[in-house]
Short mmCIF file of C-alpha atoms and ligand atoms in Angstrom, two decimals:
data_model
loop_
_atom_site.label_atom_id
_atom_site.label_comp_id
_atom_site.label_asym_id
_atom_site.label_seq_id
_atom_site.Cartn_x
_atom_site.Cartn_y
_atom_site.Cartn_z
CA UNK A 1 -32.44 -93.66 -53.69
CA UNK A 2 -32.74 -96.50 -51.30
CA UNK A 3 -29.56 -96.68 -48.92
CA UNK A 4 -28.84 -99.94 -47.19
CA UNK A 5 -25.79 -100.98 -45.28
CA UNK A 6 -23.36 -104.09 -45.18
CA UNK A 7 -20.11 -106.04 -44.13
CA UNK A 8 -18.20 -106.73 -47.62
CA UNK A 9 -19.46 -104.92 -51.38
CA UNK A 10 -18.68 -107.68 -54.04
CA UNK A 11 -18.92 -105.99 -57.61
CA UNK A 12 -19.03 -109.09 -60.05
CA UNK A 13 -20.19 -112.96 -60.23
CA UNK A 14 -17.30 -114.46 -61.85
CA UNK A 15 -15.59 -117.35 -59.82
CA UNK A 16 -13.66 -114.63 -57.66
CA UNK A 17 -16.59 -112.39 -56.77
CA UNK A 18 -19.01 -115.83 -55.82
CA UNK A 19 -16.23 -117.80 -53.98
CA UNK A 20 -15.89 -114.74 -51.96
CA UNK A 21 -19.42 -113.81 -51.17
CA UNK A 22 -19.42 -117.82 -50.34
CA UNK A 23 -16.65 -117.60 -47.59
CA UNK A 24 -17.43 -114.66 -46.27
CA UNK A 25 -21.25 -116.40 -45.91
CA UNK A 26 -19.77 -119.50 -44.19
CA UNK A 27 -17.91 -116.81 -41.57
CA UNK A 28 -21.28 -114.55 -40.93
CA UNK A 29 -19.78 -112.04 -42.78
CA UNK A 30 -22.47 -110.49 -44.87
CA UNK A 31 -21.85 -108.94 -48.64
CA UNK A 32 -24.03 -108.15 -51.44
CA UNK A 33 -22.72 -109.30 -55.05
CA UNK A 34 -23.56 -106.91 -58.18
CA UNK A 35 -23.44 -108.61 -61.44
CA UNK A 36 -24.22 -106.46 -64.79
CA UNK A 37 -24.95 -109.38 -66.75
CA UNK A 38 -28.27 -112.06 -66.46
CA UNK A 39 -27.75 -114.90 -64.35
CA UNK A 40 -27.94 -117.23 -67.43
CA UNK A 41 -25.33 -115.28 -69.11
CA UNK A 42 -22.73 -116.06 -66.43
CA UNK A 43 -23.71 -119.50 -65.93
CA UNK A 44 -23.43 -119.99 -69.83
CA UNK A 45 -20.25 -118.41 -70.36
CA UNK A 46 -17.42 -120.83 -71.50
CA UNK A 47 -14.06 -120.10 -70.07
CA UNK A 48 -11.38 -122.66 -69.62
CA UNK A 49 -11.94 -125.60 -67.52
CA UNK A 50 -8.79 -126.98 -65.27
CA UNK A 51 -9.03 -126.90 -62.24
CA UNK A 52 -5.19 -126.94 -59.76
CA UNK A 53 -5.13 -129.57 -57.03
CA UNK A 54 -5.76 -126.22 -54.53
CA UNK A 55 -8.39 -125.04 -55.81
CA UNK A 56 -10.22 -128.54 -55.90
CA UNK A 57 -9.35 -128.75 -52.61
CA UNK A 58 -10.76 -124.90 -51.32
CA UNK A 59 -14.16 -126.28 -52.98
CA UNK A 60 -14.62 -129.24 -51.27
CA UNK A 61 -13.76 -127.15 -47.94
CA UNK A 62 -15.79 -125.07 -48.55
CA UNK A 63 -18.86 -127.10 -49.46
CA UNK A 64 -19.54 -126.53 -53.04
CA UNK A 65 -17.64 -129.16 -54.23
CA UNK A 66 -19.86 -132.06 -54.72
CA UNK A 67 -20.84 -131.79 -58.21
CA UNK A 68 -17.26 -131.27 -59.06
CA UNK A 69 -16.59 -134.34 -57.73
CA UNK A 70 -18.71 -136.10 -59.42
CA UNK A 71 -19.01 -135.17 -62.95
CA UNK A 72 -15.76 -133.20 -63.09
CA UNK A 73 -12.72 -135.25 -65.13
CA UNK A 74 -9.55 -135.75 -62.53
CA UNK A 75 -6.55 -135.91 -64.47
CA UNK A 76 -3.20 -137.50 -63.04
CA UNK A 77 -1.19 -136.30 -66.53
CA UNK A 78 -0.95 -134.30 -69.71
CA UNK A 79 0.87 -134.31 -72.98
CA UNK A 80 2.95 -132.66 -75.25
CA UNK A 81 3.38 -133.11 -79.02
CA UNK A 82 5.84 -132.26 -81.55
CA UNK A 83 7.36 -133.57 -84.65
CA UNK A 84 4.19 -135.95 -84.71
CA UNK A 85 5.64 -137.70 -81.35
CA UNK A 86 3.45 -137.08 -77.68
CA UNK A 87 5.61 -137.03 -74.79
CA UNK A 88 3.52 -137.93 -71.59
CA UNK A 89 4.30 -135.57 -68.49
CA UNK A 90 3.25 -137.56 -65.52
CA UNK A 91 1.94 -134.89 -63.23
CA UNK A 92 0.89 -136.91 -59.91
CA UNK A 93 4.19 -139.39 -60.17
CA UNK A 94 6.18 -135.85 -60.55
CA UNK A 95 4.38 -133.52 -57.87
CA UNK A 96 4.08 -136.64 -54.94
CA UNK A 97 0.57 -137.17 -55.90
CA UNK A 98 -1.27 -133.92 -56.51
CA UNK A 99 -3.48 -133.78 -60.04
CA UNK A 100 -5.60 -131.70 -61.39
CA UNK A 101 -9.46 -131.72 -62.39
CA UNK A 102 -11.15 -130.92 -65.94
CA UNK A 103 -14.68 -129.13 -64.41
CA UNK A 104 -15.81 -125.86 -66.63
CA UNK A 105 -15.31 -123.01 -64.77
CA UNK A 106 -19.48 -121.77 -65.62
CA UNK A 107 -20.17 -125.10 -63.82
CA UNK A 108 -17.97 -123.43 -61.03
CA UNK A 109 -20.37 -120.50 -61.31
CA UNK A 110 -23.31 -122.72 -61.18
CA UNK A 111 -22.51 -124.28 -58.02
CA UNK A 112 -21.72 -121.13 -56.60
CA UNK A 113 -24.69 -118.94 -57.76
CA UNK A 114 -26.74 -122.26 -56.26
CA UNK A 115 -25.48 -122.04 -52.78
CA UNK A 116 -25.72 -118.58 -53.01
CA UNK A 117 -29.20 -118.55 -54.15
CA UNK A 118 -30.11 -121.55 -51.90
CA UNK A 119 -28.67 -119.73 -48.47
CA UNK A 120 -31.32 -116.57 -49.79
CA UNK A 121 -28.16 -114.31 -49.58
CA UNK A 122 -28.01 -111.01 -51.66
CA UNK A 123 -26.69 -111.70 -55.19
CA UNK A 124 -28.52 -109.23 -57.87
CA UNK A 125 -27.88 -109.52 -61.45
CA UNK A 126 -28.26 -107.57 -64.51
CA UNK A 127 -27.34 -104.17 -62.13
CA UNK A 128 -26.48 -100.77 -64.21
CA UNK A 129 -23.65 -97.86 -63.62
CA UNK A 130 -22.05 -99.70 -60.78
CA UNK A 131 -19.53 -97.18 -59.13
CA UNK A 132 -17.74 -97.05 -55.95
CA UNK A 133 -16.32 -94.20 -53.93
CA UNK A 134 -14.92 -92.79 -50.67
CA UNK A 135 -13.15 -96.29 -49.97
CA UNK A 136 -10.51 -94.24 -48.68
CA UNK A 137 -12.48 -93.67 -45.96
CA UNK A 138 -13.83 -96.20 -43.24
CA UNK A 139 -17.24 -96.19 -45.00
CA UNK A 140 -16.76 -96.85 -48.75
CA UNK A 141 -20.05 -96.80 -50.43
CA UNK A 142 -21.21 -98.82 -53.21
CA UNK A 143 -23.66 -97.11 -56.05
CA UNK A 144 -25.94 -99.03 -58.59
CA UNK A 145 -29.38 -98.99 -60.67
CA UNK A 146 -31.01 -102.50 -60.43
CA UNK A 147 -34.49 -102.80 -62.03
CA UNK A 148 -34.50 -98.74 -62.50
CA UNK A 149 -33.93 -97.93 -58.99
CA UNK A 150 -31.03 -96.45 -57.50
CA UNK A 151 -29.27 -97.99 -54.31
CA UNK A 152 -26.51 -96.83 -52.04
CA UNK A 153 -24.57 -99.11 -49.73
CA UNK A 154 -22.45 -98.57 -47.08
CA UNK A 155 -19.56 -101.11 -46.88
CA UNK A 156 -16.83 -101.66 -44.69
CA UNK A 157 -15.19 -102.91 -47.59
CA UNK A 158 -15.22 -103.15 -51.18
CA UNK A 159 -13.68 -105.73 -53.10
CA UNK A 160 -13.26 -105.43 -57.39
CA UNK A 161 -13.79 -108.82 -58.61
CA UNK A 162 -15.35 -107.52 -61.99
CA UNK A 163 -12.94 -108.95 -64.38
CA UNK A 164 -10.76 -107.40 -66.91
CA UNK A 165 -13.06 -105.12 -68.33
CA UNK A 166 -15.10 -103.61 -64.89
CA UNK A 167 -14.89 -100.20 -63.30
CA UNK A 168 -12.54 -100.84 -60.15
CA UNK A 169 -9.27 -101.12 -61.39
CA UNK A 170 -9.90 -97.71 -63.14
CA UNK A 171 -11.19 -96.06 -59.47
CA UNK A 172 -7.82 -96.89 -57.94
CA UNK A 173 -5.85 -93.52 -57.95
CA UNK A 174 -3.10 -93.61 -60.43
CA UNK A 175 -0.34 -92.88 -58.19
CA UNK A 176 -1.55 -96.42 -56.57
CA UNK A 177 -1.38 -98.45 -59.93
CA UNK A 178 1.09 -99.94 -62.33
CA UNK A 179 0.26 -101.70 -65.20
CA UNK A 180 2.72 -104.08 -66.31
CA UNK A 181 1.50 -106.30 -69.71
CA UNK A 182 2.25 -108.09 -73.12
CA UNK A 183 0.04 -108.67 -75.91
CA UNK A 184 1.19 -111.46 -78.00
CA UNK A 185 1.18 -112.09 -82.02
CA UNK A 186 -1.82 -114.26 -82.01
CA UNK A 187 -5.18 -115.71 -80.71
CA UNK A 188 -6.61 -118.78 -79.86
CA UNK A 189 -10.21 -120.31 -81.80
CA UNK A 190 -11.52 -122.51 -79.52
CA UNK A 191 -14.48 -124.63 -80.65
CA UNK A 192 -16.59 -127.24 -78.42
CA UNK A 193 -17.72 -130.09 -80.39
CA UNK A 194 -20.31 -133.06 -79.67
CA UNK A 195 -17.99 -135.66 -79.99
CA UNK A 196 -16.35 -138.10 -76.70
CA UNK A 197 -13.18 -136.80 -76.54
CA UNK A 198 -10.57 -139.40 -78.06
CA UNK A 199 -7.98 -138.80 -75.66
CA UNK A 200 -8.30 -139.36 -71.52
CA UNK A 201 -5.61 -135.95 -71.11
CA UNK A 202 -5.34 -132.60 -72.39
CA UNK A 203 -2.68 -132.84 -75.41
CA UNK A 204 -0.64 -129.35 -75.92
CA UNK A 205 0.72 -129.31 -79.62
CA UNK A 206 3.39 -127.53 -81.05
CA UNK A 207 3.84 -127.18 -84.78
CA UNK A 208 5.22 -124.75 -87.74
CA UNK A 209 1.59 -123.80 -88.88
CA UNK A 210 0.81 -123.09 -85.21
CA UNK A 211 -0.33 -124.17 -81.42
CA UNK A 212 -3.05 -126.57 -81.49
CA UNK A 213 -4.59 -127.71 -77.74
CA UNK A 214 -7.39 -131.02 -77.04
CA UNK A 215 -9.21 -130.61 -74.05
CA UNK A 216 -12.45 -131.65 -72.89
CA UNK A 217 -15.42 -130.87 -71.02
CA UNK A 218 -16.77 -134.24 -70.72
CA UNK A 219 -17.21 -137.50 -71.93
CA UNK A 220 -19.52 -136.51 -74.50
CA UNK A 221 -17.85 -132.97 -75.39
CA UNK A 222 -14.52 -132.46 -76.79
CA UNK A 223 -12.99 -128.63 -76.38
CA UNK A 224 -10.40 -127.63 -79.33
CA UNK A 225 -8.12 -124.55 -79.27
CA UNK A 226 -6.43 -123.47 -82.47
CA UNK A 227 -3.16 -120.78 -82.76
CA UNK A 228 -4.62 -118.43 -84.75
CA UNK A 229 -3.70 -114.39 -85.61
CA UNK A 230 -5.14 -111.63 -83.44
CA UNK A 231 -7.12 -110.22 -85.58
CA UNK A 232 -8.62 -113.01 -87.17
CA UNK A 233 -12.42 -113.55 -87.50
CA UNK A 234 -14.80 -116.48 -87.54
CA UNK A 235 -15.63 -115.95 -91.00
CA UNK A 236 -12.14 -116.63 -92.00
CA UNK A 237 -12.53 -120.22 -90.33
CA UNK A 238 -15.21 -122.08 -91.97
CA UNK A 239 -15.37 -125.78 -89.94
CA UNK A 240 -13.52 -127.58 -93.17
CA UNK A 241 -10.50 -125.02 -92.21
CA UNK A 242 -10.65 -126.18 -88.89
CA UNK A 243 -10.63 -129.99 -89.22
CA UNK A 244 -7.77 -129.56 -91.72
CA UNK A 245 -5.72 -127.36 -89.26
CA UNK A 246 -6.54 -129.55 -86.22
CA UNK A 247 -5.73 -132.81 -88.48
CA UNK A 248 -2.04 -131.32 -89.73
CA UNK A 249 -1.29 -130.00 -86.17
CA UNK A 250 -2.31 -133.20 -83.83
CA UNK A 251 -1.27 -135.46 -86.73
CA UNK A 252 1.10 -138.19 -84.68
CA UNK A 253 3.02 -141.03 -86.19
CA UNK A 254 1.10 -143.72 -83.62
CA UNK A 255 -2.23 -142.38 -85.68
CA UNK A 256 -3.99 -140.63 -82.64
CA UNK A 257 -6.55 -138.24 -83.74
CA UNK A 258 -9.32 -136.01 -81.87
CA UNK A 259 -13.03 -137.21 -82.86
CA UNK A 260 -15.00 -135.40 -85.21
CA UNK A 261 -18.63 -134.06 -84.57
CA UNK A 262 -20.37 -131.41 -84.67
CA UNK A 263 -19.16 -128.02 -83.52
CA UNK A 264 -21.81 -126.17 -81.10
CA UNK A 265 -19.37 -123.08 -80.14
CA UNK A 266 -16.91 -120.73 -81.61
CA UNK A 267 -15.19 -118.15 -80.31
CA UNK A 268 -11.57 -116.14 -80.71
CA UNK A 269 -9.93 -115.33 -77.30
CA UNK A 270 -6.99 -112.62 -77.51
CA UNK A 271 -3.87 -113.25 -75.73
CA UNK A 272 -2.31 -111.10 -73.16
CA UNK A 273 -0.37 -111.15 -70.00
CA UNK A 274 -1.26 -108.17 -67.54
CA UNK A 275 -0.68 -107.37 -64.24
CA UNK A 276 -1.89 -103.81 -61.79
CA UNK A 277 0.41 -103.40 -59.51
CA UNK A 278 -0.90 -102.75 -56.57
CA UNK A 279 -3.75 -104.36 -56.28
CA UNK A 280 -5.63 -102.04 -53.51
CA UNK A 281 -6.37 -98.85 -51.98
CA UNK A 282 -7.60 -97.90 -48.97
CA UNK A 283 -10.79 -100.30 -48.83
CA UNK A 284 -11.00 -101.53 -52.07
CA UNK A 285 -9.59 -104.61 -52.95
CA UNK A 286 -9.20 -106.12 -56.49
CA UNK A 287 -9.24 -110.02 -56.87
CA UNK A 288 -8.94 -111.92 -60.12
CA UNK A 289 -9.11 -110.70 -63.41
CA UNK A 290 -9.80 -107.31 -62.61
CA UNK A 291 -5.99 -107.24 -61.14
CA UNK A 292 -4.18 -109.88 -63.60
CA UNK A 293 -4.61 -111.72 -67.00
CA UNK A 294 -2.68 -114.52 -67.98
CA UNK A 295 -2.60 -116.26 -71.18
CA UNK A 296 -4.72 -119.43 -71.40
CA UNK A 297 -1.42 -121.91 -71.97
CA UNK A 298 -0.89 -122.28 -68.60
CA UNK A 299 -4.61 -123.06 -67.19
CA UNK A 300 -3.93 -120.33 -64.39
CA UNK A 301 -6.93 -118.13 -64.87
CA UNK A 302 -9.33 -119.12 -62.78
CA UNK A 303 -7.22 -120.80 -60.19
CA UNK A 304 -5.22 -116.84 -59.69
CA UNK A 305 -8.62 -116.03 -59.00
CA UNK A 306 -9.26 -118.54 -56.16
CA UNK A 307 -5.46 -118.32 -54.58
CA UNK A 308 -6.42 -114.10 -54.72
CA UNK A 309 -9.92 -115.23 -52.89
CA UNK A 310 -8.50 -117.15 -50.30
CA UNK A 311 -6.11 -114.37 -49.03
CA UNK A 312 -8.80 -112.15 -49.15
CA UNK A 313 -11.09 -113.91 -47.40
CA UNK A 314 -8.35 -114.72 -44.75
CA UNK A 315 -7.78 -111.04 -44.42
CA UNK A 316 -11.40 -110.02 -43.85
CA UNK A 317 -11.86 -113.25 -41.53
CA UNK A 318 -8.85 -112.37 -39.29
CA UNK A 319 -10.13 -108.52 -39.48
CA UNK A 320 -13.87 -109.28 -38.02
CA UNK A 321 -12.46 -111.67 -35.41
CA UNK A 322 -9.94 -110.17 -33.87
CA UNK A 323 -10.05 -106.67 -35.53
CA UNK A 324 -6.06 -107.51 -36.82
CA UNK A 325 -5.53 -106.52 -39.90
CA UNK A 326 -2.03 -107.34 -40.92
CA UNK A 327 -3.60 -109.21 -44.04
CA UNK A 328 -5.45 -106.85 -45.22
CA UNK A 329 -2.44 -104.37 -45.32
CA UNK A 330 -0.04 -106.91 -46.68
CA UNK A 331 -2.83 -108.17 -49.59
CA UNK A 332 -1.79 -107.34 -52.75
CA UNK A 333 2.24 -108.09 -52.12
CA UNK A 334 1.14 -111.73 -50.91
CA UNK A 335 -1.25 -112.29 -53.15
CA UNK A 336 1.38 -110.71 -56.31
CA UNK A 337 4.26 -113.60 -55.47
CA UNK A 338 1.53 -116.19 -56.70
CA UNK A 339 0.37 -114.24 -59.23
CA UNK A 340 4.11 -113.33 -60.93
CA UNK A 341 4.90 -116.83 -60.90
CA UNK A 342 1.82 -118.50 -62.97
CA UNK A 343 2.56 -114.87 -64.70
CA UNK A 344 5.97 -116.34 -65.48
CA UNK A 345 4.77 -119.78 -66.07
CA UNK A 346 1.98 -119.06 -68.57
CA UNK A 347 4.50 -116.87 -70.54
CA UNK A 348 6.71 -119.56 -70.39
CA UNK A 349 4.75 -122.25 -72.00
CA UNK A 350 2.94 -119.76 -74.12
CA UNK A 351 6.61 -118.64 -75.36
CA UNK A 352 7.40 -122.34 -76.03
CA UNK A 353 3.91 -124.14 -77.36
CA UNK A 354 3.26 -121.62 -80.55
CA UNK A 355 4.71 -120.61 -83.28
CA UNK A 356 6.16 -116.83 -83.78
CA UNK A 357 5.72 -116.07 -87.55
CA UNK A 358 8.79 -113.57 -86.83
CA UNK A 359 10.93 -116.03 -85.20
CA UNK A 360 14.55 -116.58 -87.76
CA UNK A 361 15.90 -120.19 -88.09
CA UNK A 362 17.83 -119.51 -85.17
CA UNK A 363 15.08 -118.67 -82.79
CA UNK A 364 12.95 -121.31 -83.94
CA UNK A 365 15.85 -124.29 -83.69
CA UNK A 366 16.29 -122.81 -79.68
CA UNK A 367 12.77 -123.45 -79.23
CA UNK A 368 12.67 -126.99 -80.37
CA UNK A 369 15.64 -127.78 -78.23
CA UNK A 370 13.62 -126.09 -75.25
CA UNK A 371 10.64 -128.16 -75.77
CA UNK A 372 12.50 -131.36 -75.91
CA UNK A 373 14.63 -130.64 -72.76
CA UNK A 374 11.40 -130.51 -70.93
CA UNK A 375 9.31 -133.16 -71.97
CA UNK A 376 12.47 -135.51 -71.95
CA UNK A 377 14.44 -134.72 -68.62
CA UNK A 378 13.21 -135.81 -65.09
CA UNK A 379 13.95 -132.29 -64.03
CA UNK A 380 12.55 -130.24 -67.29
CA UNK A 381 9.02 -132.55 -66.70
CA UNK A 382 9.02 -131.32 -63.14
CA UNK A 383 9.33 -128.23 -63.25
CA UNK A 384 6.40 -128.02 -65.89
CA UNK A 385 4.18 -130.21 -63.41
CA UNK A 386 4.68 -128.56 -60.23
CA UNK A 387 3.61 -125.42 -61.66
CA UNK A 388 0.67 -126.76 -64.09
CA UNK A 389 -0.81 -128.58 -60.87
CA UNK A 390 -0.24 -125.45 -58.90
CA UNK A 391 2.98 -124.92 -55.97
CA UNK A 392 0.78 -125.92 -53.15
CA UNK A 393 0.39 -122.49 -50.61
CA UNK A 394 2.66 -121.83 -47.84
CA UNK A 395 1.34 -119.24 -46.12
N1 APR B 401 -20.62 -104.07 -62.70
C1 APR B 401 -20.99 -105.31 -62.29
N2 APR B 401 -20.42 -106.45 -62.76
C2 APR B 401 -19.44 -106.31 -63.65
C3 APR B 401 -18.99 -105.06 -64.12
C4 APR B 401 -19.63 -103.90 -63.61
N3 APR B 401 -19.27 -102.68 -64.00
N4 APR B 401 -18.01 -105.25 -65.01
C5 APR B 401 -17.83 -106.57 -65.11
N5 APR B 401 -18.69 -107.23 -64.29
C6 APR B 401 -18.83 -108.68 -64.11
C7 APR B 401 -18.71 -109.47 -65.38
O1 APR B 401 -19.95 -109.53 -66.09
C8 APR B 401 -18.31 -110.84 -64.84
O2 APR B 401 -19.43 -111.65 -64.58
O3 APR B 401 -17.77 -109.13 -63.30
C9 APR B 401 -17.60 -110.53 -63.54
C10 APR B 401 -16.12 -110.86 -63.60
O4 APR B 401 -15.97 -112.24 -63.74
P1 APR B 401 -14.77 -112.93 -64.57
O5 APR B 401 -14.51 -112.15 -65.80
O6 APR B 401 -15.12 -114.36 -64.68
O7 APR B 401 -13.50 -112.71 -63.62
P2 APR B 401 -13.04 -113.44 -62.28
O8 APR B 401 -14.19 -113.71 -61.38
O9 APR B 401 -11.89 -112.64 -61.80
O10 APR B 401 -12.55 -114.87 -62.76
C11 APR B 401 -11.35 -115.04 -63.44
O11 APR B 401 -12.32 -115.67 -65.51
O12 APR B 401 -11.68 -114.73 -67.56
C12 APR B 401 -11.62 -115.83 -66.75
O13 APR B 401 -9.59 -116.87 -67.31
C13 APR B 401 -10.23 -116.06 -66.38
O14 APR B 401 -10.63 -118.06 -65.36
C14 APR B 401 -10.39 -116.71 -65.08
C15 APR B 401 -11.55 -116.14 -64.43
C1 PHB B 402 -9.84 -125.74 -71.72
O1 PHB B 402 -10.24 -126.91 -71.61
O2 PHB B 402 -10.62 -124.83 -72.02
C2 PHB B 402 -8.42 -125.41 -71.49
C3 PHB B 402 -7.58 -126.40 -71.03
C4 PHB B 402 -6.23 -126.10 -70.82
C5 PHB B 402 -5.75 -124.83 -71.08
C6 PHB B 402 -6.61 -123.84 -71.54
C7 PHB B 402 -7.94 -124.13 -71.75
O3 PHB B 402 -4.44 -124.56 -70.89
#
């Protein structure tokens, strides 16, 4: 067993766990980052791709945000369609000039893993039976195998960035954790396909056989999302099925269509909303999806991570100057404000955008008239842009 010793225990290299090991770095604050999967794994996995006005902003702050800015795709609005019609909401006339940027979030993890890589600070990947214990005590301790060895370290803190499916939310005592979630009727098949993308914003369809989203991931590589049931499978989807779907449901009366080209990805993405109340114990802090899921309508994913990030690394910051630690107690109730309102909003538009197969007449009439309140009225529009570009931070 080799034991070592260090400021900050990171288990994960997802956008939270890397953006954190990165702040920390830029304070002198030293952590070690334990990934289970291969560095080319992370870097290769697609998640969604918009980036909030904050979050483009924390980047370039923080350094990593040159490649961003130049081969990420800003965006200044986005539409909606229904009953063949688009309806343009204007996000930067709307929010006084804030936008968003189209940059995949494994090109986040790129940049990240580089600067981390490049600054020769610890970041091991492909690390076994990662487990963490006595964090209620001022020495948590972090346990792994890496390369069939096994290590201990001693932390000052720990912090659970290991996504939805890691080991940290389930080493929080139950008496310190509620779990608060939905599961909805349905899935979304999202394919990327070698074609320039037709459209210059993302174009959120509503229609009776289903939700249907264009995206992009640049301007040779169009990204196409598909309503389709949970327990669905790729075999059931054969690329004719999906043209014909993604023809019917982004069919528009001014002839707009998405190009065609070859598809180079598939993949089925459940839908939930979740939330773990709180969202730390003692000395070990959860951040991102390891705390909260949202659903993808709302784009909040990966920028919950980075708002969770930035409080955390605030906290620990404030802590190691000045030894306060008034944000580290108070972390999970600010950080859980931000997180139940993209919570609410990614419901919301979720709720709105597809279709329930179990909705009556009724139900599905109210929804129509909801969808055109807010892509016609000043106020519905801005209420959807100030959240989709993200309520700047106020604290
Ligand atoms: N030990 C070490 N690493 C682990 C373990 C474990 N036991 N379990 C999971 N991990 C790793 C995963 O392999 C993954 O690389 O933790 C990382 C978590 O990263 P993400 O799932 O990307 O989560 P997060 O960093 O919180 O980013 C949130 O990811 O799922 C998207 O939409 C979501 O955009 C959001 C973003
Ligand atoms: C994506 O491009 O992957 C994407 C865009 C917007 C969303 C979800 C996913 O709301």
């Amino acid at each position: 067993m080799r034991t070592l010793k260090t400021q900050v225990g990171i288990v994960g290299a997802g956008p939270a766990g890397l953006l954190l090991a990165h702040l920390l770095r830029l304070e002198g604050i030293d952590a070690v980052v334990l990934e289970a999967k291969s560095r080319q794994y992370v870097e290769e996995r697609i998640r969604a791709g918009v980036l909030e006005q904050g979050t483009i902003d924390l980047l370039n702050e923080a350094g990593v945000g040159q490649r961003m800015m130049a081969q990420g795709l800003p965006h200044t609005g986005i539409e909606l369609l229904f009953d063949r019609q688009r309806h343009r909401i204007d996000l930067s006339e709307l929010t006084g000039g804030r936008q968003i940027m189209v940059y995949g979030q494994h090109e986040v993890v790129k940049d990240l893993i580089h600067a981390r890589l490049a600054a020769s600070a610890p970041l091991l990947f492909g690390v076994e039976d990662v487990r963490v214990a006595d964090f209620g005590s001022s020495a948590p301790k972090l346990l792994a195998r890496h390369e069939g060895e096994e290590f201990e370290w001693t932390c000052d803190f720990i912090a659970g960035c290991d996504g939805f499916h890691g080991v940290c939310r389930d080493a929080l005592p139950d008496s310190a954790r509620t779990v608060f979630e939905r599961v909805y009727p349905f899935a979304w098949l999202g394919i990327l396909v070698k074609a320039p993308p037709a459209s210059d914003e993302l174009i959120y369809a509503s229609h009776e056989n289903g939700f249907a989203l264009f995206s992009m991931r640049s301007p040779e590589i169009t990204r196409l999302y598909l309503q389709c049931s949970p327990d669905d499978d790729l075999a059931n989807w054969p690329n004719e099925r999906i043209w014909s779907e993604l023809d019917s449901r982004l069919a528009t009366d001014d002839g707009w269509q998405p190009n065609v080209g070859e598809i180079i990805q598939k993949g089925i993405t459940p839908m939930r909303s979740f939330v773990c109340e709180t969202m730390q114990s003692g000395r070990l802090f959860l951040a991102g999806d390891a705390a909260h899921i949202v659903p993808p309508t709302g784009a909040k994913g990966m920028n919950l991570a980075v708002s969770d990030i930035r409080y955390l690394s605030r906290a620990l910051t404030s802590y190691y100057r000045t030894g306060d630690e008034t944000g580290l107690l108070h972390y999970s109730t600010t950080c859980l404000k931000r997180i139940w309102r993209a919570e609410h909003f990614s419901w919301w538009m979720t709720s709105m955008l597809h279709r329930f197969f179990d909705h009556s007449p009724f139900e599905q009439r109210i929804q129509r008239a909801e969808l055109n309140y807010f892509s016609t009225s000043r106020a519905g529009r801005t209420a959807i842009a100030e959240n989709y570009v993200g309520l700047p931070w106020t604290d």
